[in-house]
PDB file of C-alpha atoms and ligand atoms in Angstrom:
ATOM      1  CA  MET A  14       0.000   0.000   0.000  1.00  0.00           C
ATOM      2  CA  GLN A  15       1.439   3.290  -1.107  1.00  0.00           C
ATOM      3  CA  SER A  16      -1.261   5.534   0.316  1.00  0.00           C
ATOM      4  CA  SER A  17       0.186   8.339   2.345  1.00  0.00           C
ATOM      5  CA  LEU A  18      -0.694   9.711   5.742  1.00  0.00           C
ATOM      6  CA  VAL A  19      -1.869  12.925   4.091  1.00  0.00           C
ATOM      7  CA  GLU A  20      -4.331  10.990   2.027  1.00  0.00           C
ATOM      8  CA  SER A  21      -5.939   9.043   4.856  1.00  0.00           C
ATOM      9  CA  GLN A  22      -6.268  12.066   7.125  1.00  0.00           C
ATOM     10  CA  THR A  23      -7.823  14.233   4.470  1.00  0.00           C
ATOM     11  CA  MET A  24     -10.240  11.594   3.293  1.00  0.00           C
ATOM     12  CA  LEU A  25     -11.886  11.356   6.679  1.00  0.00           C
ATOM     13  CA  GLN A  26     -13.349  14.827   6.170  1.00  0.00           C
ATOM     14  CA  LEU A  27     -14.716  14.214   2.705  1.00  0.00           C
ATOM     15  CA  LYS A  28     -18.357  13.322   2.259  1.00  0.00           C
ATOM     16  CA  CYS A  29     -20.131  11.755  -0.684  1.00  0.00           C
ATOM     17  CA  PRO A  30     -22.222  14.400  -2.525  1.00  0.00           C
ATOM     18  CA  ASN A  31     -24.768  11.714  -3.373  1.00  0.00           C
ATOM     19  CA  CYS A  32     -25.505   9.956  -0.082  1.00  0.00           C
ATOM     20  CA  SER A  33     -23.710  12.305   2.381  1.00  0.00           C
ATOM     21  CA  ARG A  34     -21.786   9.471   3.949  1.00  0.00           C
ATOM     22  CA  GLU A  35     -18.143   9.950   4.645  1.00  0.00           C
ATOM     23  CA  PHE A  36     -16.712   6.715   3.336  1.00  0.00           C
ATOM     24  CA  VAL A  37     -15.057   7.946   0.196  1.00  0.00           C
ATOM     25  CA  ARG A  38     -11.893   6.728  -1.341  1.00  0.00           C
ATOM     26  CA  ARG A  39      -9.503   8.376  -3.719  1.00  0.00           C
ATOM     27  CA  VAL A  40      -9.444   6.364  -6.947  1.00  0.00           C
ATOM     28  CA  ALA A  41      -7.163   6.186  -9.950  1.00  0.00           C
ATOM     29  CA  ARG A  42      -7.436   8.943 -12.499  1.00  0.00           C
ATOM     30  CA  VAL A  43      -8.994   7.925 -15.792  1.00  0.00           C
ATOM     31  CA  GLY A  44      -7.918   9.596 -19.006  1.00  0.00           C
ATOM     32  CA  LEU A  45      -5.806  12.585 -19.850  1.00  0.00           C
ATOM     33  CA  ARG A  46      -8.275  15.119 -18.530  1.00  0.00           C
ATOM     34  CA  GLU A  47      -8.250  13.703 -15.016  1.00  0.00           C
ATOM     35  CA  ARG A  48      -4.502  13.311 -15.098  1.00  0.00           C
ATOM     36  CA  LEU A  49      -4.114  16.968 -16.008  1.00  0.00           C
ATOM     37  CA  ALA A  50      -6.619  17.906 -13.336  1.00  0.00           C
ATOM     38  CA  GLY A  51      -4.278  16.380 -10.782  1.00  0.00           C
ATOM     39  CA  TRP A  52      -1.897  19.249 -11.402  1.00  0.00           C
ATOM     40  CA  PHE A  53      -4.603  21.542 -10.117  1.00  0.00           C
ATOM     41  CA  TYR A  54      -5.299  19.481  -7.040  1.00  0.00           C
ATOM     42  CA  ILE A  55      -8.505  18.022  -8.420  1.00  0.00           C
ATOM     43  CA  TYR A  56      -8.828  14.341  -7.742  1.00  0.00           C
ATOM     44  CA  PRO A  57     -11.442  11.674  -8.395  1.00  0.00           C
ATOM     45  CA  PHE A  58     -13.085   9.937  -5.464  1.00  0.00           C
ATOM     46  CA  LYS A  59     -15.553   7.130  -5.154  1.00  0.00           C
ATOM     47  CA  CYS A  60     -18.091   6.567  -2.417  1.00  0.00           C
ATOM     48  CA  GLN A  61     -17.591   3.161  -0.838  1.00  0.00           C
ATOM     49  CA  ILE A  62     -21.266   2.910   0.048  1.00  0.00           C
ATOM     50  CA  CYS A  63     -23.320   4.046  -2.960  1.00  0.00           C
ATOM     51  CA  GLY A  64     -20.613   3.905  -5.632  1.00  0.00           C
ATOM     52  CA  PHE A  65     -20.962   7.563  -6.640  1.00  0.00           C
ATOM     53  CA  ARG A  66     -17.837   8.883  -8.360  1.00  0.00           C
ATOM     54  CA  PHE A  67     -16.977  12.562  -8.062  1.00  0.00           C
ATOM     55  CA  ARG A  68     -14.104  14.993  -8.266  1.00  0.00           C
ATOM     56  CA  PHE A  69     -12.954  17.186  -5.493  1.00  0.00           C
ATOM     57  CA  LEU A  70     -10.612  20.131  -5.343  1.00  0.00           C
ATOM     58  CA  GLN A  71      -8.211  20.241  -2.430  1.00  0.00           C
ATOM     59  CA  TRP A  72      -5.805  23.123  -2.474  1.00  0.00           C
ATOM     60  CA  GLY A  73      -2.293  22.233  -1.571  1.00  0.00           C
ATOM     61  CA  VAL A  74      -2.937  18.533  -1.231  1.00  0.00           C
ATOM     62  CA  ARG A  75      -1.139  16.259  -3.607  1.00  0.00           C
ATOM     63  CA  TYR A  76      -1.932  12.600  -3.425  1.00  0.00           C
ATOM     64  CA  MET A  77       0.474   9.788  -3.798  1.00  0.00           C
ATOM     65  CA  ARG A  78      -0.357   7.214  -6.419  1.00  0.00           C
ATOM     66  CA  VAL A  79      -3.131   4.913  -5.332  1.00  0.00           C
ATOM     67  CA  GLU A  80      -2.582   1.172  -5.222  1.00  0.00           C
ATOM     68  CA  GLU A  81      -1.634  -0.301  -8.531  1.00  0.00           C
ATOM     69  CA  ASP A  82      -4.575  -2.656  -8.942  1.00  0.00           C
ATOM     70  CA  HIS A  83      -6.974   0.229  -9.661  1.00  0.00           C
ATOM     71  CA  ARG A  84      -9.680  -1.182  -7.473  1.00  0.00           C
ATOM     72  CA  GLU A  85     -12.236   1.444  -6.734  1.00  0.00           C
ATOM     73  CA  TYR A  86     -13.492  -0.096  -3.531  1.00  0.00           C
ATOM     74  CA  ASP A  87     -11.652  -1.139  -0.418  1.00  0.00           C
ATOM     75  CA  ARG A  88     -12.120  -4.801   0.158  1.00  0.00           C
ATOM     76  CA  MET A  89     -12.499  -5.834   3.749  1.00  0.00           C
ATOM     77  CA  ALA A  90     -11.210  -9.114   5.077  1.00  0.00           C
ATOM     78  CA  MET A  91     -13.712 -11.427   6.707  1.00  0.00           C
ATOM     79  CA  ASN A  92     -14.986 -14.937   6.752  1.00  0.00           C
ATOM     80  CA  PHE A  93     -18.529 -16.175   6.164  1.00  0.00           C
ATOM     81  CA  PRO A  94     -20.168 -18.859   4.020  1.00  0.00           C
ATOM     82  CA  VAL A  95     -21.317 -18.324   0.459  1.00  0.00           C
ATOM     83  CA  THR A  96     -23.166 -20.588  -1.959  1.00  0.00           C
ATOM     84  CA  PHE A  97     -23.022 -20.143  -5.711  1.00  0.00           C
ATOM     85  CA  ARG A  98     -25.073 -21.510  -8.576  1.00  0.00           C
ATOM     86  CA  GLY A  99     -24.583 -21.171 -12.299  1.00  0.00           C
ATOM     87  CA  ASP A 100     -26.018 -22.779 -15.386  1.00  0.00           C
ATOM     88  CA  GLN A 101     -24.224 -26.080 -15.022  1.00  0.00           C
ATOM     89  CA  PHE A 102     -22.528 -25.825 -11.672  1.00  0.00           C
ATOM     90  CA  GLU A 103     -23.085 -25.057  -8.049  1.00  0.00           C
ATOM     91  CA  GLY A 104     -21.108 -25.155  -4.864  1.00  0.00           C
ATOM     92  CA  GLU A 105     -20.176 -23.458  -1.668  1.00  0.00           C
ATOM     93  CA  GLY A 106     -17.253 -21.565  -0.322  1.00  0.00           C
ATOM     94  CA  SER A 107     -15.971 -19.145   2.214  1.00  0.00           C
ATOM     95  CA  VAL A 108     -15.861 -15.397   1.591  1.00  0.00           C
ATOM     96  CA  LEU A 109     -12.422 -13.913   2.242  1.00  0.00           C
ATOM     97  CA  ASN A 110     -13.097 -10.255   1.526  1.00  0.00           C
ATOM     98  CA  ILE A 111     -15.939  -8.142   0.240  1.00  0.00           C
ATOM     99  CA  SER A 112     -16.832  -4.686  -1.020  1.00  0.00           C
ATOM    100  CA  MET A 113     -19.849  -3.170  -2.729  1.00  0.00           C
ATOM    101  CA  GLY A 114     -18.265  -4.089  -6.043  1.00  0.00           C
ATOM    102  CA  GLY A 115     -17.424  -7.729  -5.519  1.00  0.00           C
ATOM    103  CA  CYS A 116     -15.878 -10.366  -3.305  1.00  0.00           C
ATOM    104  CA  SER A 117     -13.331 -13.133  -3.173  1.00  0.00           C
ATOM    105  CA  PHE A 118     -14.100 -16.579  -1.869  1.00  0.00           C
ATOM    106  CA  SER A 119     -12.318 -19.881  -1.571  1.00  0.00           C
ATOM    107  CA  THR A 120     -14.045 -23.046  -2.748  1.00  0.00           C
ATOM    108  CA  ALA A 121     -13.245 -26.693  -3.375  1.00  0.00           C
ATOM    109  CA  GLY A 122     -15.276 -26.565  -6.594  1.00  0.00           C
ATOM    110  CA  GLN A 123     -14.059 -25.899 -10.123  1.00  0.00           C
ATOM    111  CA  LEU A 124     -14.882 -22.600 -11.809  1.00  0.00           C
ATOM    112  CA  LYS A 125     -14.081 -20.901 -15.083  1.00  0.00           C
ATOM    113  CA  VAL A 126     -13.233 -17.251 -15.614  1.00  0.00           C
ATOM    114  CA  GLY A 127     -16.207 -15.507 -17.180  1.00  0.00           C
ATOM    115  CA  ALA A 128     -18.771 -17.773 -15.525  1.00  0.00           C
ATOM    116  CA  ILE A 129     -21.959 -16.061 -14.385  1.00  0.00           C
ATOM    117  CA  MET A 130     -23.405 -17.143 -11.076  1.00  0.00           C
ATOM    118  CA  ARG A 131     -25.971 -16.313  -8.456  1.00  0.00           C
ATOM    119  CA  LEU A 132     -24.558 -15.854  -4.968  1.00  0.00           C
ATOM    120  CA  GLU A 133     -26.038 -16.188  -1.524  1.00  0.00           C
ATOM    121  CA  LEU A 134     -23.878 -14.356   0.986  1.00  0.00           C
ATOM    122  CA  LYS A 135     -24.529 -15.754   4.455  1.00  0.00           C
ATOM    123  CA  MET A 136     -22.989 -13.011   6.525  1.00  0.00           C
ATOM    124  CA  SER A 137     -25.388 -13.284   9.420  1.00  0.00           C
ATOM    125  CA  ASN A 138     -27.106 -16.089  11.295  1.00  0.00           C
ATOM    126  CA  GLU A 139     -30.015 -13.868  12.264  1.00  0.00           C
ATOM    127  CA  ALA A 140     -30.983 -12.542   8.836  1.00  0.00           C
ATOM    128  CA  GLY A 141     -31.366 -14.392   5.557  1.00  0.00           C
ATOM    129  CA  PRO A 142     -28.544 -14.389   3.040  1.00  0.00           C
ATOM    130  CA  VAL A 143     -27.894 -11.374   0.843  1.00  0.00           C
ATOM    131  CA  VAL A 144     -28.607 -12.523  -2.703  1.00  0.00           C
ATOM    132  CA  VAL A 145     -26.520 -11.289  -5.617  1.00  0.00           C
ATOM    133  CA  GLU A 146     -28.613 -12.107  -8.657  1.00  0.00           C
ATOM    134  CA  ALA A 147     -25.615 -12.207 -10.988  1.00  0.00           C
ATOM    135  CA  ALA A 148     -21.887 -12.087 -10.432  1.00  0.00           C
ATOM    136  CA  VAL A 149     -19.147 -12.739 -12.956  1.00  0.00           C
ATOM    137  CA  LEU A 150     -15.950 -14.635 -12.198  1.00  0.00           C
ATOM    138  CA  ARG A 151     -13.046 -12.311 -12.990  1.00  0.00           C
ATOM    139  CA  HIS A 152     -10.157 -14.177 -11.362  1.00  0.00           C
ATOM    140  CA  TRP A 153      -9.624 -17.818 -10.533  1.00  0.00           C
ATOM    141  CA  HIS A 154      -6.379 -19.001  -8.971  1.00  0.00           C
ATOM    142  CA  ASN A 155      -5.466 -21.570  -6.292  1.00  0.00           C
ATOM    143  CA  GLN A 156      -9.142 -22.321  -5.587  1.00  0.00           C
ATOM    144  CA  ILE A 157      -9.823 -18.660  -4.901  1.00  0.00           C
ATOM    145  CA  ALA A 158     -12.489 -16.920  -6.949  1.00  0.00           C
ATOM    146  CA  GLY A 159     -12.649 -13.170  -7.487  1.00  0.00           C
ATOM    147  CA  VAL A 160     -16.120 -12.120  -8.594  1.00  0.00           C
ATOM    148  CA  GLU A 161     -17.666  -8.829  -9.576  1.00  0.00           C
ATOM    149  CA  PHE A 162     -21.289  -8.129  -8.689  1.00  0.00           C
ATOM    150  CA  ILE A 163     -23.222  -7.182 -11.814  1.00  0.00           C
ATOM    151  CA  GLN A 164     -26.916  -7.566 -11.033  1.00  0.00           C
ATOM    152  CA  TRP A 165     -29.009  -7.182  -7.917  1.00  0.00           C
ATOM    153  CA  ARG A 166     -32.518  -8.068  -6.863  1.00  0.00           C
ATOM    154  CA  GLN A 167     -34.580  -5.288  -5.386  1.00  0.00           C
ATOM    155  CA  GLY A 168     -33.432  -4.343  -1.895  1.00  0.00           C
ATOM    156  CA  GLU A 169     -30.479  -6.715  -1.729  1.00  0.00           C
ATOM    157  CA  ARG A 170     -27.862  -4.137  -2.649  1.00  0.00           C
ATOM    158  CA  GLU A 171     -29.133  -1.908   0.163  1.00  0.00           C
ATOM    159  CA  ARG A 172     -28.794  -4.805   2.596  1.00  0.00           C
ATOM    160  CA  LEU A 173     -25.177  -5.250   1.575  1.00  0.00           C
ATOM    161  CA  GLN A 174     -24.643  -1.500   1.906  1.00  0.00           C
ATOM    162  CA  LEU A 175     -25.763  -1.637   5.530  1.00  0.00           C
ATOM    163  CA  PHE A 176     -23.411  -4.512   6.174  1.00  0.00           C
ATOM    164  CA  VAL A 177     -20.419  -2.870   4.479  1.00  0.00           C
ATOM    165  CA  ARG A 178     -21.126   0.403   6.228  1.00  0.00           C
ATOM    166  CA  GLY A 179     -21.098  -1.398   9.568  1.00  0.00           C
ATOM    167  CA  LEU A 180     -17.738  -2.908   8.676  1.00  0.00           C
ATOM    168  CA  LEU A 181     -16.274   0.455   7.711  1.00  0.00           C
ATOM    169  CA  ILE A 182     -17.460   2.025  10.959  1.00  0.00           C
ATOM    170  CA  GLY A 183     -16.089  -0.884  12.946  1.00  0.00           C
ATOM    171  CA  ARG A 184     -12.762  -0.664  11.203  1.00  0.00           C
ATOM    172  CA  ARG A 185     -12.415   3.024  11.940  1.00  0.00           C
ATOM    173  CA  SER A 186     -12.998   2.816  15.695  1.00  0.00           C
TER     174      SER A 186
HETATM  175 ZN1   ZN B  15     -22.369   7.798  -1.492  1.00  0.00          ZN
END
């Protein structure tokens, strides 16, 4: 992680213009225009809760390069069961980290990059699983799957938002 102290301290004061929550993260600049804007202290940010992307001017603050993988969400480490089901396959695994954009899980099953699957994230014993209607397998290595969430059923994304928000609050204190 290359993120600097300046970056983390400043980000705590920034709020998302869309949902007013304060969990925003500086993200990689896209395109020449944003790269030029960096010279004028304008940087792109992304809300970790609602996904809103915005630019923000901060006089005198220059950011270090963000992490090289260009992920726009922080992924938080954890461990809870997940089941997955695709056209011709199904199985179960254990979630290793999660964000609003996707998750990684380990599984004994066999998967192929590009596979589309429905996920049931069993993060709580009290409430039912959070259902991701469609996720696509982006990475598959050493029995660890990296999936991106691409389609939600009504209300399920909001349930995950509450969960992720709770994690972010817990991590901060
Ligand atoms: Zn937001």
